[in-house]
XYZ file of C-alpha atoms in Angstrom:
371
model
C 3.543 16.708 -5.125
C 4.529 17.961 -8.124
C 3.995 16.250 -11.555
C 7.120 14.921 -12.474
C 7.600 13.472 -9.020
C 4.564 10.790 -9.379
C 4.977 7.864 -6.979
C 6.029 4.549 -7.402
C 3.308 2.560 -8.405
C 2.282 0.484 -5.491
C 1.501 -3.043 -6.442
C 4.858 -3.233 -7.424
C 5.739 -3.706 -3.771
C 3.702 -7.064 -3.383
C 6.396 -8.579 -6.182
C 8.032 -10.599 -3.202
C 4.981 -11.508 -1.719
C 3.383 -12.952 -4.572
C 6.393 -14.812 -4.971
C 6.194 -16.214 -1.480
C 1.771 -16.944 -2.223
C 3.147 -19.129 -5.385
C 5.218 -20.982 -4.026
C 2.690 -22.828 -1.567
C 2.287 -26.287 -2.886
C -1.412 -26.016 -3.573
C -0.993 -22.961 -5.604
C -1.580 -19.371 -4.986
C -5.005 -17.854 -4.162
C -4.828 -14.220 -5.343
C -7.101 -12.038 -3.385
C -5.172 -9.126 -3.971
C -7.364 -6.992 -7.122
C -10.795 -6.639 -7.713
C -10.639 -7.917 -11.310
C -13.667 -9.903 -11.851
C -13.084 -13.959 -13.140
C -16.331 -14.760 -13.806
C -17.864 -15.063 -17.418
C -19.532 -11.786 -18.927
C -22.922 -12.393 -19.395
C -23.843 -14.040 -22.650
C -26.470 -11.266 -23.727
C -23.793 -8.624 -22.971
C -21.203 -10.749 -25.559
C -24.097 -11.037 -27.950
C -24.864 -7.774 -28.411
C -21.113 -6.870 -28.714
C -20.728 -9.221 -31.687
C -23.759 -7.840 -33.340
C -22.564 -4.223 -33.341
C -19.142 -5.010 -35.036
C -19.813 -2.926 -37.710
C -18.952 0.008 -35.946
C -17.762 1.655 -39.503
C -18.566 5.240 -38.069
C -16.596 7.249 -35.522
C -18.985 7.137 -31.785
C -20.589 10.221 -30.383
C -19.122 11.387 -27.108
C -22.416 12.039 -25.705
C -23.114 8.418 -26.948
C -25.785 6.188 -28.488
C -29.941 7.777 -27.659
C -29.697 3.972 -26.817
C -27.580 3.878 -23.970
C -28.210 7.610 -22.569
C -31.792 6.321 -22.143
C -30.440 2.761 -20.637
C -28.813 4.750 -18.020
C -31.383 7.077 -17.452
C -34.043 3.979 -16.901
C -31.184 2.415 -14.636
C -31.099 4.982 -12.492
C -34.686 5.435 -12.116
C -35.201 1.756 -11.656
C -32.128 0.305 -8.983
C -30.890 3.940 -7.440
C -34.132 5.666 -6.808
C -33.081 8.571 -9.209
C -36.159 10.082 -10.971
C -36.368 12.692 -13.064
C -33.144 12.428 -14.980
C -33.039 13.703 -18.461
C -30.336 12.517 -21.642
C -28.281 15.054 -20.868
C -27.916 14.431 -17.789
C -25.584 11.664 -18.488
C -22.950 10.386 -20.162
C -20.682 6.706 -20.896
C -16.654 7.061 -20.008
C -14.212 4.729 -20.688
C -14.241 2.893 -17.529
C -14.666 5.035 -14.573
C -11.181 5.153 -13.234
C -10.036 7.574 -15.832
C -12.676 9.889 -14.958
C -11.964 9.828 -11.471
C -8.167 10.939 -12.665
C -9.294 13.549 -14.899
C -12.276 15.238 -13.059
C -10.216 17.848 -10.686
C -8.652 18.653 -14.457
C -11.982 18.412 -16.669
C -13.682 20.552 -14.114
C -10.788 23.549 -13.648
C -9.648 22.230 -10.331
C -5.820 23.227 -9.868
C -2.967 25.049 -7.790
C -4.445 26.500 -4.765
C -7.631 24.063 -4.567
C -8.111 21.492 -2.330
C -9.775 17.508 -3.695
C -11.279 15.760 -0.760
C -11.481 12.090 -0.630
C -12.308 9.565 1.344
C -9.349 8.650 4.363
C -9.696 4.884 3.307
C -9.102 5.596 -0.317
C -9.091 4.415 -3.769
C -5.465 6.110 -4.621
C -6.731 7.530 -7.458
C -8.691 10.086 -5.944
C -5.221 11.627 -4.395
C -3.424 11.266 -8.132
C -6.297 12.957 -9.803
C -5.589 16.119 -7.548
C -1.605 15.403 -8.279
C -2.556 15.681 -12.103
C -4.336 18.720 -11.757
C -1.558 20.121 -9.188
C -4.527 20.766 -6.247
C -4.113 19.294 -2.998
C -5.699 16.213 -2.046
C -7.136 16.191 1.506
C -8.379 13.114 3.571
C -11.195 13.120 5.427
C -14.418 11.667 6.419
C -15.901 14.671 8.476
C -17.832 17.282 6.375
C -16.918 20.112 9.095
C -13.123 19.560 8.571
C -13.385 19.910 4.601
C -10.994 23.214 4.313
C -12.407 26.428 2.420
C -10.535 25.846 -0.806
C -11.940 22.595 -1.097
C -13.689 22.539 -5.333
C -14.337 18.785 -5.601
C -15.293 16.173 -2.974
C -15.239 12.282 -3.548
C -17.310 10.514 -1.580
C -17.234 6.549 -2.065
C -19.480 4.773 -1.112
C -19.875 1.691 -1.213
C -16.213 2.253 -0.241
C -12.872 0.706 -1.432
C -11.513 -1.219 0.442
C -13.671 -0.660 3.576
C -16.900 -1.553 2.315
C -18.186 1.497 4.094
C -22.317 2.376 3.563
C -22.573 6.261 3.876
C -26.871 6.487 4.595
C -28.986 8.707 3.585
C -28.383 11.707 6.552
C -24.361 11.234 5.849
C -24.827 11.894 2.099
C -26.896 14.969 2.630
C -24.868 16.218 5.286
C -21.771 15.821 2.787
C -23.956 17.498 -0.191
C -24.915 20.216 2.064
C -21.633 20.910 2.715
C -20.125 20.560 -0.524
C -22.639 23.398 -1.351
C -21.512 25.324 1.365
C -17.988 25.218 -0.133
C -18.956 26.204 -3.597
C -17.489 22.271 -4.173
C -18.823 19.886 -6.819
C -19.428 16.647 -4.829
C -19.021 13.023 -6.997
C -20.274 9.594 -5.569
C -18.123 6.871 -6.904
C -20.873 4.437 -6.582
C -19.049 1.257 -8.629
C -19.987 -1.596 -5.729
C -23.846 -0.291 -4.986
C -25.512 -3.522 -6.094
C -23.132 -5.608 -3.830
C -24.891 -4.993 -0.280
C -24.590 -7.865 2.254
C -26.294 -6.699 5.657
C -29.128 -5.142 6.817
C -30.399 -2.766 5.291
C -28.275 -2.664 2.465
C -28.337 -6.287 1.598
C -31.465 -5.458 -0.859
C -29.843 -3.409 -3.237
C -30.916 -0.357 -1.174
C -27.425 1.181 -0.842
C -28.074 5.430 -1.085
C -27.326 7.757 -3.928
C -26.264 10.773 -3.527
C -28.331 11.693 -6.637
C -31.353 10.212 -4.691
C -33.745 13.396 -3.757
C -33.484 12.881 -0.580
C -30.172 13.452 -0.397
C -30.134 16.836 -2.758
C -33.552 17.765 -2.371
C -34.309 16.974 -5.283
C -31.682 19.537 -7.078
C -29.125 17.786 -8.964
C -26.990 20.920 -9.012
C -23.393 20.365 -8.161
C -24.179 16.736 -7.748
C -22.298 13.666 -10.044
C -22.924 10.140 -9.646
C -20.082 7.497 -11.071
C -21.174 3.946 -11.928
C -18.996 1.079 -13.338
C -20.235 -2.462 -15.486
C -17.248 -3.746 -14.084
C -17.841 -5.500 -11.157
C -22.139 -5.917 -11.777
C -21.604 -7.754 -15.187
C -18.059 -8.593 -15.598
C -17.242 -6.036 -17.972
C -14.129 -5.252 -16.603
C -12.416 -5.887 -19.402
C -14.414 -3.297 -21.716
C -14.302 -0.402 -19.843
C -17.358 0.808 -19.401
C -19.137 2.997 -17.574
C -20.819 6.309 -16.494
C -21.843 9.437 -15.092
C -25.070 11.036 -14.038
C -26.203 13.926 -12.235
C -25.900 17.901 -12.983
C -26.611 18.677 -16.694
C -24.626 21.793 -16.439
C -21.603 19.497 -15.435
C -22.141 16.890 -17.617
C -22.353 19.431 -20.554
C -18.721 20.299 -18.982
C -17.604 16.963 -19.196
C -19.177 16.488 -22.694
C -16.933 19.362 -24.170
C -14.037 18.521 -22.197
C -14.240 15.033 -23.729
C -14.570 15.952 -27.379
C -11.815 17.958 -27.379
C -9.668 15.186 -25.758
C -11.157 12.827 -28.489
C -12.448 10.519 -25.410
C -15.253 8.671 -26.646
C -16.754 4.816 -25.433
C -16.035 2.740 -28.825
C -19.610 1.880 -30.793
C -19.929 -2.194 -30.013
C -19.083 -1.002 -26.419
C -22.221 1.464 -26.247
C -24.226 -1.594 -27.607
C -23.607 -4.035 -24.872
C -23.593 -1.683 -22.125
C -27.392 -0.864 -23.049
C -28.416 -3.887 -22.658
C -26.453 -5.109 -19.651
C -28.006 -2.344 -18.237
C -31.349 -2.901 -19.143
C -31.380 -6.945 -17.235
C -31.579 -7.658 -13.962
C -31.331 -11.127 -14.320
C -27.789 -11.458 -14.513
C -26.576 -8.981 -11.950
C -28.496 -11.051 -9.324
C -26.952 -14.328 -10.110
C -23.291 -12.890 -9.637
C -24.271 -11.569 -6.350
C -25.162 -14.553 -5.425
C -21.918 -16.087 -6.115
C -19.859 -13.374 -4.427
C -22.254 -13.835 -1.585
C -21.183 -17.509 -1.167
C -17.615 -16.502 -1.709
C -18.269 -14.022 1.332
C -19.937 -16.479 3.354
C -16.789 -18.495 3.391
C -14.386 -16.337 3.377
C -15.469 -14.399 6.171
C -15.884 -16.418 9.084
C -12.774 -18.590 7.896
C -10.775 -15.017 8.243
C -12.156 -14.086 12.111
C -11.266 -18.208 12.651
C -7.658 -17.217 12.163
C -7.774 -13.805 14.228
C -9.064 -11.504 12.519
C -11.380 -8.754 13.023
C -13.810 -7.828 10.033
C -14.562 -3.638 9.789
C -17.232 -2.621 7.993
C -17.111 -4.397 4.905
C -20.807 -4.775 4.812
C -21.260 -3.793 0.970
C -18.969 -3.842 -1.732
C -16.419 -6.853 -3.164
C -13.598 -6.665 -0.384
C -12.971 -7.955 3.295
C -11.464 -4.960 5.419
C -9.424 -6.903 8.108
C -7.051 -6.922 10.712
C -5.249 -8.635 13.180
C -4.142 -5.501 14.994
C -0.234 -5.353 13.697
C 1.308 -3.637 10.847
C -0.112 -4.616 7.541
C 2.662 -5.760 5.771
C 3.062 -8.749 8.479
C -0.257 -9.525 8.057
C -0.111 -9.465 4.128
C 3.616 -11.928 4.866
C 1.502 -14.191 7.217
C -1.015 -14.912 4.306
C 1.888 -14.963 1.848
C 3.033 -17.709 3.530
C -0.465 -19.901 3.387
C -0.408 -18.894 -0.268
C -2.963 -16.012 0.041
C -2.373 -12.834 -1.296
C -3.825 -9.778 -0.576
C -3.402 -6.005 -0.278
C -1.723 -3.969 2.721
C -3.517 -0.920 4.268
C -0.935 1.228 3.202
C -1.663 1.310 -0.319
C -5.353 2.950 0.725
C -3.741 6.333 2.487
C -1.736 6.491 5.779
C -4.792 5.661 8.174
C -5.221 2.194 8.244
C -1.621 0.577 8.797
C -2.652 -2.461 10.387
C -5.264 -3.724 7.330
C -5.192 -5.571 4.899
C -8.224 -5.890 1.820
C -9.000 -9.249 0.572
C -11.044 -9.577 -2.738
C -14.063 -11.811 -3.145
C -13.024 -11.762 -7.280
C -11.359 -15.921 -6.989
C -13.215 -18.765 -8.117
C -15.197 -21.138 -6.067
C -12.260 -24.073 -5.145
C -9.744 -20.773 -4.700
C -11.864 -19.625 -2.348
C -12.680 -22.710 -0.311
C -8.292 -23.673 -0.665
C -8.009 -19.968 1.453
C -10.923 -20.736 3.873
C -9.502 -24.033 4.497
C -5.852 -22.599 4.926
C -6.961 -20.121 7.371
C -9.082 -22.407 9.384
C -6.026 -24.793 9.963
C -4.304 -21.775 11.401
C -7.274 -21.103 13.478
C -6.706 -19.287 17.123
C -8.083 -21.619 19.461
């Protein structure tokens, strides 16, 4: 696809269908993005408004703070030892890294990006960016010779897909194989629901027994977003292969792409508490718990989705009558076809609603129960 044929943007499909989801005469319950609606943390707004004079322009590389926040982080809930400063660094959110990476890294015409065949679409438009071709697949043997970046995600959007320990090292040896850098977009990892993940014990790939202890080629991408409700600041980060990250680092200052000061400030210490990320667990767990059985109630089957913030469903028939049929109790959600070409009878459903939203769609979609 070339450049200055982007695609629509999707989401402007489901105008009609929100319309339909508001007019239901208890209101609409929007289950359609992944946008958090809980409060941030007060120790995360806190340390924001201490740091507001942020007089000086921020380092790229960012705060000694933070790098070593991140570095204890990873040690602590990933199982990644032995990370240095360097070997990280803060982004602006993590979904403009995953557009830029094929770019920041020299991927273009003639390369192929492989992502995952239930996909985030920005995986495929960071290839477009970079004019590479993005290829689908799950299967390490299929990834095509000219393939120079792999995105694995995992916790996965929207399936909620757990790739264990033997997949990830299967898909790192490979990558090496290839010559490929291979990046885990690891943004839902503390949001495991069944065994054995529901512990917080999702894989890295940075974990060494996945690389062997050999970061080389190897990237890690977290988010704040969904953890601590810091959607709304952007923030985030990547870990892994100093020699990369010292790529990235460069790449960034010349592009003047640097994590604003107060920012740096509350992401060290949201990072550095526990506390809070297990209390909105908990509440997206109860959401789940709801949701979930209310959803198979009215016909659905549940795939996957045992990690991560989303319900992967279907009721075996094309998405967009699926996504109508909620429309019409008020629910919206998101169609299959907006995650790649594979999955045309599913729809995602976010757990990101408030408590009484949540119940109103559980309730709905009981009373249309299959008996």
């Amino acid at each position: 696809m070339a450049l200055g044929a982007l695609p629509e943007y999707p989401w402007d499909l489901m105008v009609p269908y929100r319309d339909r989801a508001a007019a239901h005469r208890d209101g609409i319950v929007d289950l359609s993005i992944g946008s958090p609606i809980d409060p941030t943390p007060r120790l995360v707004r806190d340390a924001l408004a201490a740091s507001t004079d942020a007089h000086s322009y921020p380092t790229t590389v960012g705060t000694t703070a933070l790098r070593r926040a991140i570095v204890d982080w990873f040690a602590r809930r990933r199982g990644v030892e032995g990370l240095e400063t360097d070997a990280v660094l803060p982004t602006i959110g993590s979904k403009e890294l995953v557009a830029l990476l094929p770019f920041f890294l020299g991927v273009g015409a003639g390369d192929a990006v492989v992502h995952p065949r239930a996909a985030y679409p920005t995986y495929e438009m960071g290839a477009v960016f970079a004019g590479a071709d993005a290829v689908a697949s799950d299967e390490p043997d299929e990834w095509p010779e000219n393939t120079r970046l792999v995105w694995l995600n995992s916790p996965g959007n929207p399936d909620g897909r757990v790739l264990d320990v033997p997949a990830l090292r299967r898909a790192v040896a490979r990558a090496r194989e290839l010559g490929a850098v291979i990046v885990g977009d690891e943004c839902y990892a503390e949001l495991g629901w069944e065994a054995p993940w529901e512990d917080g014990a999702v894989p890295s790939v940075l974990d060494p027994a996945v690389t062997g202890g050999d970061p080389r080629g190897v990237l890690a991408i977290y988010s704040l977003s969904k953890q601590s409700n810091m959607a709304g600041y952007r923030a985030a980060f990547v870990g892994g292969d100093p020699a990369l990250i010292a790529r990235l680092t460069t790449a960034r200052k010349h592009a003047g792409l640097m994590v604003p000061a107060p920012l740096q400030a509350a992401m060290a210490v949201a990072l550095a508490d526990d506390a809070h990320v297990q209390e909105q667990k908990a509440r997206y767990r109860a959401r789940r718990e709801q949701l979930l059985p209310a959803l198979e109630d009215a016909g659905f089957r549940i795939d996957h989705s045992e990690a991560g913030l989303y319900l992967w469903a279907t009721e075996g028939r094309d998405a967009w009558e699926s996504i109508g049929r909620l429309a019409d109790l008020g629910i919206l959600g998101g169609p299959g076809h907006f995650y790649g070409p594979h999955f045309p009878q599913h729809v995602r459903l976010s757990l990101t609603a408030t408590d009484e939203r949540i119940r109103q769609a559980a309730d709905r979609l009981r009373a249309t129960a299959v008996r």
